[in-house]
PDB file of N, CA and C and ligand atoms in Angstrom:
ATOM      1  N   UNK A   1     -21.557  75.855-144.077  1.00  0.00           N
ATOM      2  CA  UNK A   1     -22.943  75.656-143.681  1.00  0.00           C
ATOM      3  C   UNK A   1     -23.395  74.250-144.104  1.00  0.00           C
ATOM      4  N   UNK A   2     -24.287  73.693-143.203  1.00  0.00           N
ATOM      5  CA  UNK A   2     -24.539  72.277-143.235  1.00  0.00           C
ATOM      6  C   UNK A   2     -26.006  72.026-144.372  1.00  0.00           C
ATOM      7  N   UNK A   3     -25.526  71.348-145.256  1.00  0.00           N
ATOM      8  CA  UNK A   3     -27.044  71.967-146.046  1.00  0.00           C
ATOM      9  C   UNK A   3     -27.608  70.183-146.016  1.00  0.00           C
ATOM     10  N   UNK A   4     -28.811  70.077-146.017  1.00  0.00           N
ATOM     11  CA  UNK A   4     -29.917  69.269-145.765  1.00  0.00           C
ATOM     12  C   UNK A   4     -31.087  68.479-146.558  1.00  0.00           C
ATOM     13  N   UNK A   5     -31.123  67.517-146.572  1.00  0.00           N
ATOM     14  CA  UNK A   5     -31.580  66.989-147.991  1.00  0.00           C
ATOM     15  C   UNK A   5     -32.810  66.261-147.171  1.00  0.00           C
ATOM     16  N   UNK A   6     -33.924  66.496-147.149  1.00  0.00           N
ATOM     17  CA  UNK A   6     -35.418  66.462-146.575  1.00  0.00           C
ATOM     18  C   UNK A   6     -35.693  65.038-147.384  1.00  0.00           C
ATOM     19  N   UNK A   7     -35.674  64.671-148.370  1.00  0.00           N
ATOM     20  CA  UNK A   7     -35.576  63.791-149.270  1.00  0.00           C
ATOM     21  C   UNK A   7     -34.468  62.541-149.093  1.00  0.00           C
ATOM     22  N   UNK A   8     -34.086  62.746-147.840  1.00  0.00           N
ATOM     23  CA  UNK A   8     -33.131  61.495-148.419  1.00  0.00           C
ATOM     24  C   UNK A   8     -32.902  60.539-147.924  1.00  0.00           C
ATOM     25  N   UNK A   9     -34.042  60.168-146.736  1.00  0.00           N
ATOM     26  CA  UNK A   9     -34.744  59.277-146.186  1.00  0.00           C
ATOM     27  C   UNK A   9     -35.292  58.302-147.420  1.00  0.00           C
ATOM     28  N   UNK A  10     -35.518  58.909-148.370  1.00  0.00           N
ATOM     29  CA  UNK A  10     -36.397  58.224-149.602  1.00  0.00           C
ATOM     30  C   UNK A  10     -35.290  57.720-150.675  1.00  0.00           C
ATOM     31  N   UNK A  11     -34.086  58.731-150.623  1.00  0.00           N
ATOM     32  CA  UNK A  11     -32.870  58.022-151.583  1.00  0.00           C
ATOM     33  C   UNK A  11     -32.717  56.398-150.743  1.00  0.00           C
ATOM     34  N   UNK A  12     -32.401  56.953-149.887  1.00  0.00           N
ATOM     35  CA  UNK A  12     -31.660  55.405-149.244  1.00  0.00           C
ATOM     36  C   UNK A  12     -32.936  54.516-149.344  1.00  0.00           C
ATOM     37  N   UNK A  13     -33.952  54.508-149.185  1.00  0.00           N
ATOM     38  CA  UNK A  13     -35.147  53.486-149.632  1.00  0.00           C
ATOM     39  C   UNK A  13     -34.859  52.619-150.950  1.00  0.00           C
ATOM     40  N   UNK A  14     -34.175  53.420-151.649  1.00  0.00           N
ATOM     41  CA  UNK A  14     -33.320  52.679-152.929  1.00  0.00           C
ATOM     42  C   UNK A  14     -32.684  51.465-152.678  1.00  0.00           C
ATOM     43  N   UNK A  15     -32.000  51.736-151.218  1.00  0.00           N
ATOM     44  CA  UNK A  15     -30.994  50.732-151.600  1.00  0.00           C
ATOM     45  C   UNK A  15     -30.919  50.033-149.884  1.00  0.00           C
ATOM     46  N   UNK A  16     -32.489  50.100-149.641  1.00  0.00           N
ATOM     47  CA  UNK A  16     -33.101  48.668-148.799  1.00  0.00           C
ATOM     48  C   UNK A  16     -32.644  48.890-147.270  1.00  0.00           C
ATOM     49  N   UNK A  17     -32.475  50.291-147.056  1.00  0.00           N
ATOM     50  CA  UNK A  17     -33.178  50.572-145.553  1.00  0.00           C
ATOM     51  C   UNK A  17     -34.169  51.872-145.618  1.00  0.00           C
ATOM     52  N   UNK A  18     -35.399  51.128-145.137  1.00  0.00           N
ATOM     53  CA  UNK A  18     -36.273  52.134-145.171  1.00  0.00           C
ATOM     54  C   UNK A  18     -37.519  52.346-144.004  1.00  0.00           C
ATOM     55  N   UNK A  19     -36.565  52.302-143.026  1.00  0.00           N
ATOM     56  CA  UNK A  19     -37.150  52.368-140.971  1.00  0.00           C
ATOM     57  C   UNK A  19     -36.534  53.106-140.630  1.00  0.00           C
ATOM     58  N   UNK A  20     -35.429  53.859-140.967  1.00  0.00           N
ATOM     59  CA  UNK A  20     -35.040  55.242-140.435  1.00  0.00           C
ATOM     60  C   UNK A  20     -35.959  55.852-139.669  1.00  0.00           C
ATOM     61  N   UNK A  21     -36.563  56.205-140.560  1.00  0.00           N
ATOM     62  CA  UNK A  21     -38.019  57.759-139.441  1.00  0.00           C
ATOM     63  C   UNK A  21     -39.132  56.912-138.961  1.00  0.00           C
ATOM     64  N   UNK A  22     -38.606  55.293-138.490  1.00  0.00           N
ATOM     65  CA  UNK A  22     -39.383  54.946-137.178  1.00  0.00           C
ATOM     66  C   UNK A  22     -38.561  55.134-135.905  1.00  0.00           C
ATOM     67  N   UNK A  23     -37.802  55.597-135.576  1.00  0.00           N
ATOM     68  CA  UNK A  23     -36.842  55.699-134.648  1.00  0.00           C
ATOM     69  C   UNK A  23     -37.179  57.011-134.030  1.00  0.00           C
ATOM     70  N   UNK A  24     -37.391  56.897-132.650  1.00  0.00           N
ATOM     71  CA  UNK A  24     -37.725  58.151-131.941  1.00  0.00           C
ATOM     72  C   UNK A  24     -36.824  58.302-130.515  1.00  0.00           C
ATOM     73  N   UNK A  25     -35.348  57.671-131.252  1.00  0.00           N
ATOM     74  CA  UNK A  25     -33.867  58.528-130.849  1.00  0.00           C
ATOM     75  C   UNK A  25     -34.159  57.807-128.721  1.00  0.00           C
ATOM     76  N   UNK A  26     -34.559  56.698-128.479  1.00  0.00           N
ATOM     77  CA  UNK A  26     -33.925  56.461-127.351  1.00  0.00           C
ATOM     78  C   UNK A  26     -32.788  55.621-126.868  1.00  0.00           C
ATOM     79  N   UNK A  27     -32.343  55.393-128.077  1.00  0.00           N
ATOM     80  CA  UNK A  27     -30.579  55.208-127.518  1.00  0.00           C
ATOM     81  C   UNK A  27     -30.109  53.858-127.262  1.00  0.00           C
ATOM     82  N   UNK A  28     -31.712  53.006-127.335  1.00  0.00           N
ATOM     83  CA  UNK A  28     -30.952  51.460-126.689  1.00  0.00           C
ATOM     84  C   UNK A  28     -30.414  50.871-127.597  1.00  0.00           C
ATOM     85  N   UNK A  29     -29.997  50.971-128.947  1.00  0.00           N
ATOM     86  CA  UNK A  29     -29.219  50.620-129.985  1.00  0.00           C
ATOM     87  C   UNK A  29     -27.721  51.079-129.781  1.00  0.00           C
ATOM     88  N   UNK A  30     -27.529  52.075-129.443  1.00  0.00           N
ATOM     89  CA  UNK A  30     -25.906  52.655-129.167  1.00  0.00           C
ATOM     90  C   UNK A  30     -25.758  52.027-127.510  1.00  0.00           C
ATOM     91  N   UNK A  31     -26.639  52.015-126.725  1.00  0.00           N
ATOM     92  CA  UNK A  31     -25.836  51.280-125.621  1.00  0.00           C
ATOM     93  C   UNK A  31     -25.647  50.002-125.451  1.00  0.00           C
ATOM     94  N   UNK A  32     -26.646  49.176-126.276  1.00  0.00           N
ATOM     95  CA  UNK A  32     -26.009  47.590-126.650  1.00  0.00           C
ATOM     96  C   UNK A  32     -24.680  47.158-127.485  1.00  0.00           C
ATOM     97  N   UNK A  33     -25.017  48.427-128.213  1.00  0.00           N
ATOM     98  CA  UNK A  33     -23.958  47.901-129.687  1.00  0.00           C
ATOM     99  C   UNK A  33     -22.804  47.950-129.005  1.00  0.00           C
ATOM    100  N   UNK A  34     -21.930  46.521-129.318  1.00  0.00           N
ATOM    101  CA  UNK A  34     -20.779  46.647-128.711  1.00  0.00           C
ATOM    102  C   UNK A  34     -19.312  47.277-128.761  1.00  0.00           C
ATOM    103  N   UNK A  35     -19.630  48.072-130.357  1.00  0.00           N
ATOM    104  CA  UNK A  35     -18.705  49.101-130.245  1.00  0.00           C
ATOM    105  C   UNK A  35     -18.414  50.213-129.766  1.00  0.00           C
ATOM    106  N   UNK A  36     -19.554  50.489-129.145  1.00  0.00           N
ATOM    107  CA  UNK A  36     -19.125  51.710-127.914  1.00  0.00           C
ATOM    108  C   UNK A  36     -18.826  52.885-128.572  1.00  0.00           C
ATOM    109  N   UNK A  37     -19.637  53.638-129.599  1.00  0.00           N
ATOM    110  CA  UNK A  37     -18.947  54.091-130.297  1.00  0.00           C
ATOM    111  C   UNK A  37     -19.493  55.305-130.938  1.00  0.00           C
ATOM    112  N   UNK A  38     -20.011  56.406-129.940  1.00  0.00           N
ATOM    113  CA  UNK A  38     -19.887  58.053-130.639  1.00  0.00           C
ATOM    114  C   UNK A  38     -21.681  57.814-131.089  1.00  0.00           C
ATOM    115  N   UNK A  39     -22.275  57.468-130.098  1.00  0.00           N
ATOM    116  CA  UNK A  39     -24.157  57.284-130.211  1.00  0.00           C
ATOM    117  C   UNK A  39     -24.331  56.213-131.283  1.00  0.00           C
ATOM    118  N   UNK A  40     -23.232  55.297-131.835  1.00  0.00           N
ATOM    119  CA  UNK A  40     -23.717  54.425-133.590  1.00  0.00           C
ATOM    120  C   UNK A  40     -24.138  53.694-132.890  1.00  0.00           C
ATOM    121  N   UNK A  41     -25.347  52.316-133.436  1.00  0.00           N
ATOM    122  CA  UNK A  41     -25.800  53.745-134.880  1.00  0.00           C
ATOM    123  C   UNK A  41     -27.052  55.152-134.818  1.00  0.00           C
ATOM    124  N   UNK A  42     -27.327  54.939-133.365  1.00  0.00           N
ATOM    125  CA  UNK A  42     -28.349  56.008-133.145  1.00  0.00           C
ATOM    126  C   UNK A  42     -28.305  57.466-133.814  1.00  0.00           C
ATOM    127  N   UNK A  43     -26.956  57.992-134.237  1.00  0.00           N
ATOM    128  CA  UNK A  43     -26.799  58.874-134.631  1.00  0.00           C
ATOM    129  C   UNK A  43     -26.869  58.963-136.135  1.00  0.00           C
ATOM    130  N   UNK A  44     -26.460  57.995-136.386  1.00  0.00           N
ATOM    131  CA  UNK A  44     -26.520  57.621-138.155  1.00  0.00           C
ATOM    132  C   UNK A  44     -28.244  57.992-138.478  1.00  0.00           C
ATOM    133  N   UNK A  45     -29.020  56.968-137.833  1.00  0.00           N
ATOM    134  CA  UNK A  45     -30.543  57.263-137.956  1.00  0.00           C
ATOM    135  C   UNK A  45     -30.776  58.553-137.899  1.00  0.00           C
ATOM    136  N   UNK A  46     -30.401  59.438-137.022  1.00  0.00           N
ATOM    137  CA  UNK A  46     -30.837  60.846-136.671  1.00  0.00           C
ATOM    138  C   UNK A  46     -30.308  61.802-137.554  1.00  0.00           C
ATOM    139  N   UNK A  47     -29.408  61.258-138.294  1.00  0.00           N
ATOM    140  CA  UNK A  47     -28.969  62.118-139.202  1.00  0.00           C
ATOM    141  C   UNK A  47     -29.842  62.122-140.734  1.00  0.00           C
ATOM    142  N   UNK A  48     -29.780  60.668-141.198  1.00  0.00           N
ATOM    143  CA  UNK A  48     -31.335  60.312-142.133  1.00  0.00           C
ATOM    144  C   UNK A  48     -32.476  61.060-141.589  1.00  0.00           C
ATOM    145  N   UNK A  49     -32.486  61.232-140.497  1.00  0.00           N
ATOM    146  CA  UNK A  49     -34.204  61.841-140.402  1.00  0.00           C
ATOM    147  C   UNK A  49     -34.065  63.354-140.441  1.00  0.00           C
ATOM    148  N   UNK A  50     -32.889  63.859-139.957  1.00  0.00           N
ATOM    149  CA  UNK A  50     -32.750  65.353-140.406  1.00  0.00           C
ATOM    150  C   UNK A  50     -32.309  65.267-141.872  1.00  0.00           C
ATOM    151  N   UNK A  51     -31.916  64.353-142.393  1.00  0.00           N
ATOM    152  CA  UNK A  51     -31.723  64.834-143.958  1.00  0.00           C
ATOM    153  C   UNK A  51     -29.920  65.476-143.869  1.00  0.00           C
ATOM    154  N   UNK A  52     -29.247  65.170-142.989  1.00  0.00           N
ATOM    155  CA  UNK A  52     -27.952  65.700-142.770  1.00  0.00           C
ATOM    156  C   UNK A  52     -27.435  64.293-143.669  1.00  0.00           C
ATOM    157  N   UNK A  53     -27.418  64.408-144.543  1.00  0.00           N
ATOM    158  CA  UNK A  53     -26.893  63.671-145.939  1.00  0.00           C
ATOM    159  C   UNK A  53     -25.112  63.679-145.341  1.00  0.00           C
ATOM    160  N   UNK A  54     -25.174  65.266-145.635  1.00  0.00           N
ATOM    161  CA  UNK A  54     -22.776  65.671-145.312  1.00  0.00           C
ATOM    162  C   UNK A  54     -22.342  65.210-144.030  1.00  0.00           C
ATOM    163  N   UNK A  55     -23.332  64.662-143.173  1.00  0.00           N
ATOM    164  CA  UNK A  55     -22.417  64.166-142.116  1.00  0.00           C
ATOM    165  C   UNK A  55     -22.349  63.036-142.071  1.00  0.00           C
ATOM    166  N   UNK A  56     -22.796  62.221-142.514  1.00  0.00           N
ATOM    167  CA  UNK A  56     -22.622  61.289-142.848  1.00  0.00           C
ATOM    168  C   UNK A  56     -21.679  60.653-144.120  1.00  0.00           C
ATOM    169  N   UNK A  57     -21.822  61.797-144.801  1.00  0.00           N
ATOM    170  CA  UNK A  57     -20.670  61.394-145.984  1.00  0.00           C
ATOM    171  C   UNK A  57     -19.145  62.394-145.689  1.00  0.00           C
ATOM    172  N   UNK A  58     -19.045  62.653-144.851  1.00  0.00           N
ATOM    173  CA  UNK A  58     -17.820  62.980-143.606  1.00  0.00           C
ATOM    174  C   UNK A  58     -17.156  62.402-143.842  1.00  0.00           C
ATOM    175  N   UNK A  59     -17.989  61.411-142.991  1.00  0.00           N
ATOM    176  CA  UNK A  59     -16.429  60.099-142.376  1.00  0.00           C
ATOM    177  C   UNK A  59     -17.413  59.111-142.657  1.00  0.00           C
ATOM    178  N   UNK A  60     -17.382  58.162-144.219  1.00  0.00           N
ATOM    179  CA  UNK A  60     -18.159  57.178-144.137  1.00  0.00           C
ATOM    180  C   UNK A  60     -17.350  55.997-143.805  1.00  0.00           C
ATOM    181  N   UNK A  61     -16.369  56.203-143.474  1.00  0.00           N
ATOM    182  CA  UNK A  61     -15.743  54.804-143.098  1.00  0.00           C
ATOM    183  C   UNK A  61     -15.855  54.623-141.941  1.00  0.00           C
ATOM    184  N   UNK A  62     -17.037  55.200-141.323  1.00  0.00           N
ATOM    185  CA  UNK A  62     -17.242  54.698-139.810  1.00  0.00           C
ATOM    186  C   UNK A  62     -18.356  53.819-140.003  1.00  0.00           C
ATOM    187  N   UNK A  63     -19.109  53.758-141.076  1.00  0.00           N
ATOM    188  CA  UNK A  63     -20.360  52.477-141.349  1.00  0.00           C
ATOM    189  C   UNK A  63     -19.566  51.304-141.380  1.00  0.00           C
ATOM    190  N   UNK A  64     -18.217  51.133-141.702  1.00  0.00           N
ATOM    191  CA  UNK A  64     -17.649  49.594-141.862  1.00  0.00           C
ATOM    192  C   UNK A  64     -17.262  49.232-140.544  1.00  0.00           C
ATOM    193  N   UNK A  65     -17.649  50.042-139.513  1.00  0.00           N
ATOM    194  CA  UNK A  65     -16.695  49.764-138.120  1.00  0.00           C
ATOM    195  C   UNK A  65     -18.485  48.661-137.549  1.00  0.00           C
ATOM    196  N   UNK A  66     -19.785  48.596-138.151  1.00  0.00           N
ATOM    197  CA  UNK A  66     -20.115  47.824-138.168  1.00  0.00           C
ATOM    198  C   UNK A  66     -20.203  46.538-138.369  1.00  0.00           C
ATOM    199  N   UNK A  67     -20.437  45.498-137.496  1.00  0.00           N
ATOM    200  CA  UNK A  67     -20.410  44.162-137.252  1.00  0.00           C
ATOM    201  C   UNK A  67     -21.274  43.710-137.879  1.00  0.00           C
ATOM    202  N   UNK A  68     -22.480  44.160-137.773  1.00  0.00           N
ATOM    203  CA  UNK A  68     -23.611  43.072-137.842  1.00  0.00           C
ATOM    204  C   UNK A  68     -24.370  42.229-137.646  1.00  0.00           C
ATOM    205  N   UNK A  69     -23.913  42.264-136.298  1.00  0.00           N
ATOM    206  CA  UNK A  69     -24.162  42.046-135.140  1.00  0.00           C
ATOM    207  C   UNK A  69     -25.754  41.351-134.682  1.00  0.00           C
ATOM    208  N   UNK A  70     -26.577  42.384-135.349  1.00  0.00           N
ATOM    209  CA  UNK A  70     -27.754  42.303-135.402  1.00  0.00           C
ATOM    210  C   UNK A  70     -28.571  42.555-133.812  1.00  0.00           C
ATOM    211  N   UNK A  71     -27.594  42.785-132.609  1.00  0.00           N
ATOM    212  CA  UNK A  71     -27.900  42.992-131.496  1.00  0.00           C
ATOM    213  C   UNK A  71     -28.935  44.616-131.196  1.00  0.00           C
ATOM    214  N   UNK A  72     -28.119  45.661-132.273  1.00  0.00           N
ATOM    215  CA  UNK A  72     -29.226  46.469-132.049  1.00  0.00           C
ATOM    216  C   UNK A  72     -30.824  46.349-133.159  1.00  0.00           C
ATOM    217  N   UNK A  73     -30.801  45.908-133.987  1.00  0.00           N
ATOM    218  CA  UNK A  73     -31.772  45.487-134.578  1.00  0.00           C
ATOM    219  C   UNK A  73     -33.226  44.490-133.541  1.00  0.00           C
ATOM    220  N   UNK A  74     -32.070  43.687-133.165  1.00  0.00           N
ATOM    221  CA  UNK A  74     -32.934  42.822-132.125  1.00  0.00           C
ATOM    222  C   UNK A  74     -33.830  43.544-131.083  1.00  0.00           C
ATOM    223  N   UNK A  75     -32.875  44.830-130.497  1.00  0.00           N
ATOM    224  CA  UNK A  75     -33.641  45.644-129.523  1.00  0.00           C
ATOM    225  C   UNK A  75     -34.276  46.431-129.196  1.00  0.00           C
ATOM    226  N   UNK A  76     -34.258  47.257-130.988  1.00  0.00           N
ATOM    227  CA  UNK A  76     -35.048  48.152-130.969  1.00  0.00           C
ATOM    228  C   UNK A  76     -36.387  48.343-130.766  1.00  0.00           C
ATOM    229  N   UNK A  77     -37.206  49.206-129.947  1.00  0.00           N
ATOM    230  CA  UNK A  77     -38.245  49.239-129.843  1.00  0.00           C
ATOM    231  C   UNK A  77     -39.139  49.623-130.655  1.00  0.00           C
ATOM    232  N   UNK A  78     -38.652  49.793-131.640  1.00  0.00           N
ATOM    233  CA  UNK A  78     -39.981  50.575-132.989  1.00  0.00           C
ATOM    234  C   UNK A  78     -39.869  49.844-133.690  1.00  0.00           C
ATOM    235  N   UNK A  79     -38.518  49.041-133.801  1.00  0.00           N
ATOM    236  CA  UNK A  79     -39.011  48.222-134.980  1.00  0.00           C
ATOM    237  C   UNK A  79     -38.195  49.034-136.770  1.00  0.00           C
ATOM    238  N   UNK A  80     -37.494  49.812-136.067  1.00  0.00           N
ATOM    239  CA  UNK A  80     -36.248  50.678-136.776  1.00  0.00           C
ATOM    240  C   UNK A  80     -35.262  49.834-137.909  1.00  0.00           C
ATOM    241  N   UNK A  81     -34.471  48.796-137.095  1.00  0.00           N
ATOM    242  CA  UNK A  81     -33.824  48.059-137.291  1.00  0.00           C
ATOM    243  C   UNK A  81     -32.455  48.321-138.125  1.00  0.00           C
ATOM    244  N   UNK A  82     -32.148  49.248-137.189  1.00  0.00           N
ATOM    245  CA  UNK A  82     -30.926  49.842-137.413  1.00  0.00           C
ATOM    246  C   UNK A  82     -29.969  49.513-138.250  1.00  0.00           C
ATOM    247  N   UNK A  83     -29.335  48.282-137.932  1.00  0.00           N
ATOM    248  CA  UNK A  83     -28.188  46.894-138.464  1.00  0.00           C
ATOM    249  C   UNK A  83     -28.641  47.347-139.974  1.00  0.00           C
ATOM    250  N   UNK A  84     -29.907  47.019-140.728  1.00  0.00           N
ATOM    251  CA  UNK A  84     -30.215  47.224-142.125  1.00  0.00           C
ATOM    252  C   UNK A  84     -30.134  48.757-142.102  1.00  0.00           C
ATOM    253  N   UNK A  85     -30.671  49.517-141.775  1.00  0.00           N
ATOM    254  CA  UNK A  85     -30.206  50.753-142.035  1.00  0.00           C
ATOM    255  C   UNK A  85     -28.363  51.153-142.012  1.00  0.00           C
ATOM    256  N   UNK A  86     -27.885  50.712-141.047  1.00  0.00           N
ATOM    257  CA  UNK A  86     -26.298  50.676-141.497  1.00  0.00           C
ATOM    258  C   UNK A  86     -25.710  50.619-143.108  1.00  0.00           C
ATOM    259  N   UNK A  87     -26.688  49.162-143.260  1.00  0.00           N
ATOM    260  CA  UNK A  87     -25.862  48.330-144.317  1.00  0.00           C
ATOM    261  C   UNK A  87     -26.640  49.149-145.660  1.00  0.00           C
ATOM    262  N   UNK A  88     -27.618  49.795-145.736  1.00  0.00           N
ATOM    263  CA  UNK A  88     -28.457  50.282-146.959  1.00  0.00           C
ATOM    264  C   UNK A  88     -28.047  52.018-147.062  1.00  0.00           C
ATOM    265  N   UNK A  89     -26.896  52.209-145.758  1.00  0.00           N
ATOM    266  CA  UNK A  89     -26.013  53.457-146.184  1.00  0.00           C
ATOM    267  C   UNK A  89     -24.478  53.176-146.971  1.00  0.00           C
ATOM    268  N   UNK A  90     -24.403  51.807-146.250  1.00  0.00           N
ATOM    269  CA  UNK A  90     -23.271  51.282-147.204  1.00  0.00           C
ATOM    270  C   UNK A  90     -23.485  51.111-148.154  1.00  0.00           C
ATOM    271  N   UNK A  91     -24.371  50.495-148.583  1.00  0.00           N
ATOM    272  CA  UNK A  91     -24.728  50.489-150.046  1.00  0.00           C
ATOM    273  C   UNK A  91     -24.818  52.066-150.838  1.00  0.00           C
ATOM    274  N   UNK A  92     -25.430  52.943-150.313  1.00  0.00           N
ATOM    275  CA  UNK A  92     -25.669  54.225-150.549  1.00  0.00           C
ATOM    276  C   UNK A  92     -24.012  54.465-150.858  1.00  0.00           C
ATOM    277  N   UNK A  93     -23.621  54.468-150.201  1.00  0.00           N
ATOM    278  CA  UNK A  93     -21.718  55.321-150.087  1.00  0.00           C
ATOM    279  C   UNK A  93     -20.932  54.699-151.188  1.00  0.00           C
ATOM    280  N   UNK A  94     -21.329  53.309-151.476  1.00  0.00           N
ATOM    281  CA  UNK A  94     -20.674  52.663-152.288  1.00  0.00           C
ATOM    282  C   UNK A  94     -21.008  52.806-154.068  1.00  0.00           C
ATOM    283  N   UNK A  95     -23.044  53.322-154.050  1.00  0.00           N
ATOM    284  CA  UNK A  95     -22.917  53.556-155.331  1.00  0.00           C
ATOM    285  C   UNK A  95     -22.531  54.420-155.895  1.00  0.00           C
ATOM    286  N   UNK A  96     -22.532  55.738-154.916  1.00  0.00           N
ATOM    287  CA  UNK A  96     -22.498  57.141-155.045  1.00  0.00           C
ATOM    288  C   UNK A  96     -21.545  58.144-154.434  1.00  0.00           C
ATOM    289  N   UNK A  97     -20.052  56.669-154.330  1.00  0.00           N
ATOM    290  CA  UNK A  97     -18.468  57.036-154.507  1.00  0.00           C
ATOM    291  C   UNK A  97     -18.401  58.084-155.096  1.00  0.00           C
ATOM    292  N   UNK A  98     -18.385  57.474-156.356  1.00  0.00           N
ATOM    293  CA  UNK A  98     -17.562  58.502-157.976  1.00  0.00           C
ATOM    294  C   UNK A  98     -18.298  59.491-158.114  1.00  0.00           C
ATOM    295  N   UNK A  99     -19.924  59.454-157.635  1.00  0.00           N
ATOM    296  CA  UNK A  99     -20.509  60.421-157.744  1.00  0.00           C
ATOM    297  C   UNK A  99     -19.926  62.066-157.347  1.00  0.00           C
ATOM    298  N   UNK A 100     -19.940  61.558-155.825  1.00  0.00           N
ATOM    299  CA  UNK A 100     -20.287  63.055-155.175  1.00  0.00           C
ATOM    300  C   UNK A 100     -18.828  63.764-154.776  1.00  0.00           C
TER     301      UNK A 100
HETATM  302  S1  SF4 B 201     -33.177  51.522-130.481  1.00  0.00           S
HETATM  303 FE1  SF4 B 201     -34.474  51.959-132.291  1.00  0.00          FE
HETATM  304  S2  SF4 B 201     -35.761  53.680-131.660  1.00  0.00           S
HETATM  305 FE2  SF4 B 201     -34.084  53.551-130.194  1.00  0.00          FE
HETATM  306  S3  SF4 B 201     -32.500  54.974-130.996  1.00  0.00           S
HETATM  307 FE3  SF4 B 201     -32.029  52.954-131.798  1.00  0.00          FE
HETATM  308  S4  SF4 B 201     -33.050  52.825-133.789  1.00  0.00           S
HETATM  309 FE4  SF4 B 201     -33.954  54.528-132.662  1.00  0.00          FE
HETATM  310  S1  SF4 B 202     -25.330  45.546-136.082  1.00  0.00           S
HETATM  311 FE1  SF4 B 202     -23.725  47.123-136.133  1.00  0.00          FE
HETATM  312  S2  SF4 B 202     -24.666  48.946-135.266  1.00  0.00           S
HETATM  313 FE2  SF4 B 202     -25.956  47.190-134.714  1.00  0.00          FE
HETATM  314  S3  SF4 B 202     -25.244  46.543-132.680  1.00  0.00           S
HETATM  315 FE3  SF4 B 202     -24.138  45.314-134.195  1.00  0.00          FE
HETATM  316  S4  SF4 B 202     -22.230  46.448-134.591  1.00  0.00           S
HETATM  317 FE4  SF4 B 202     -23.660  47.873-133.592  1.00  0.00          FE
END
């Protein structure tokens, strides 16, 4: 069972992405981004806003398949800015290795 951390939109605020839950999931970030690649990072965001913490700590070595591109940042329409949200889950994964 997939358990859910409501709160953790506010962990990652720690560590300097904190536009997640401006994102209202229309996609023009995964169809620019030029990795072509399984909704990223649209899905990454959607997972912060459900608080799905474990799917994301899955398979975190799919945050390094980011560039940096800064192309979906540029396009987003809310003002989300995805690219930093990427990089402030990397940071997240990286302090809280040994942790979990
Ligand atoms: S472009 Fe912005 S609002 Fe649209 S899905 Fe991506 S992060 Fe969300
Ligand atoms: S910054 Fe990362 S997620 Fe955003 S478009 Fe570039 S490669 Fe894709």
């Amino acid at each position: 069972m997939l358990l859910v951390k409501p709160d953790f939109a506010e962990e990652l605020a720690a560590h300097g992405s904190d536009t997640a839950m401006e994102c209202f999931n229309c996609g023009t970030c995964a169809a620019i981004c030029p990795l072509i690649y399984e909704h990223f990072p649209r899905r990454m965001l959607r997972y912060i806003q459900l608080g799905a913490k474990e799917k994301i700590l899955e398979e975190p070595a799919e945050l390094w398949r980011c560039l940096h591109c800064g192309l979906c940042t540029q396009t987003c329409p809310r003002g989300a800015d995805p690219g930093e949200v990427i990089l402030g889950l990397k940071r997240y994964v990286t302090a809280n290795w040994r942790k979990s």
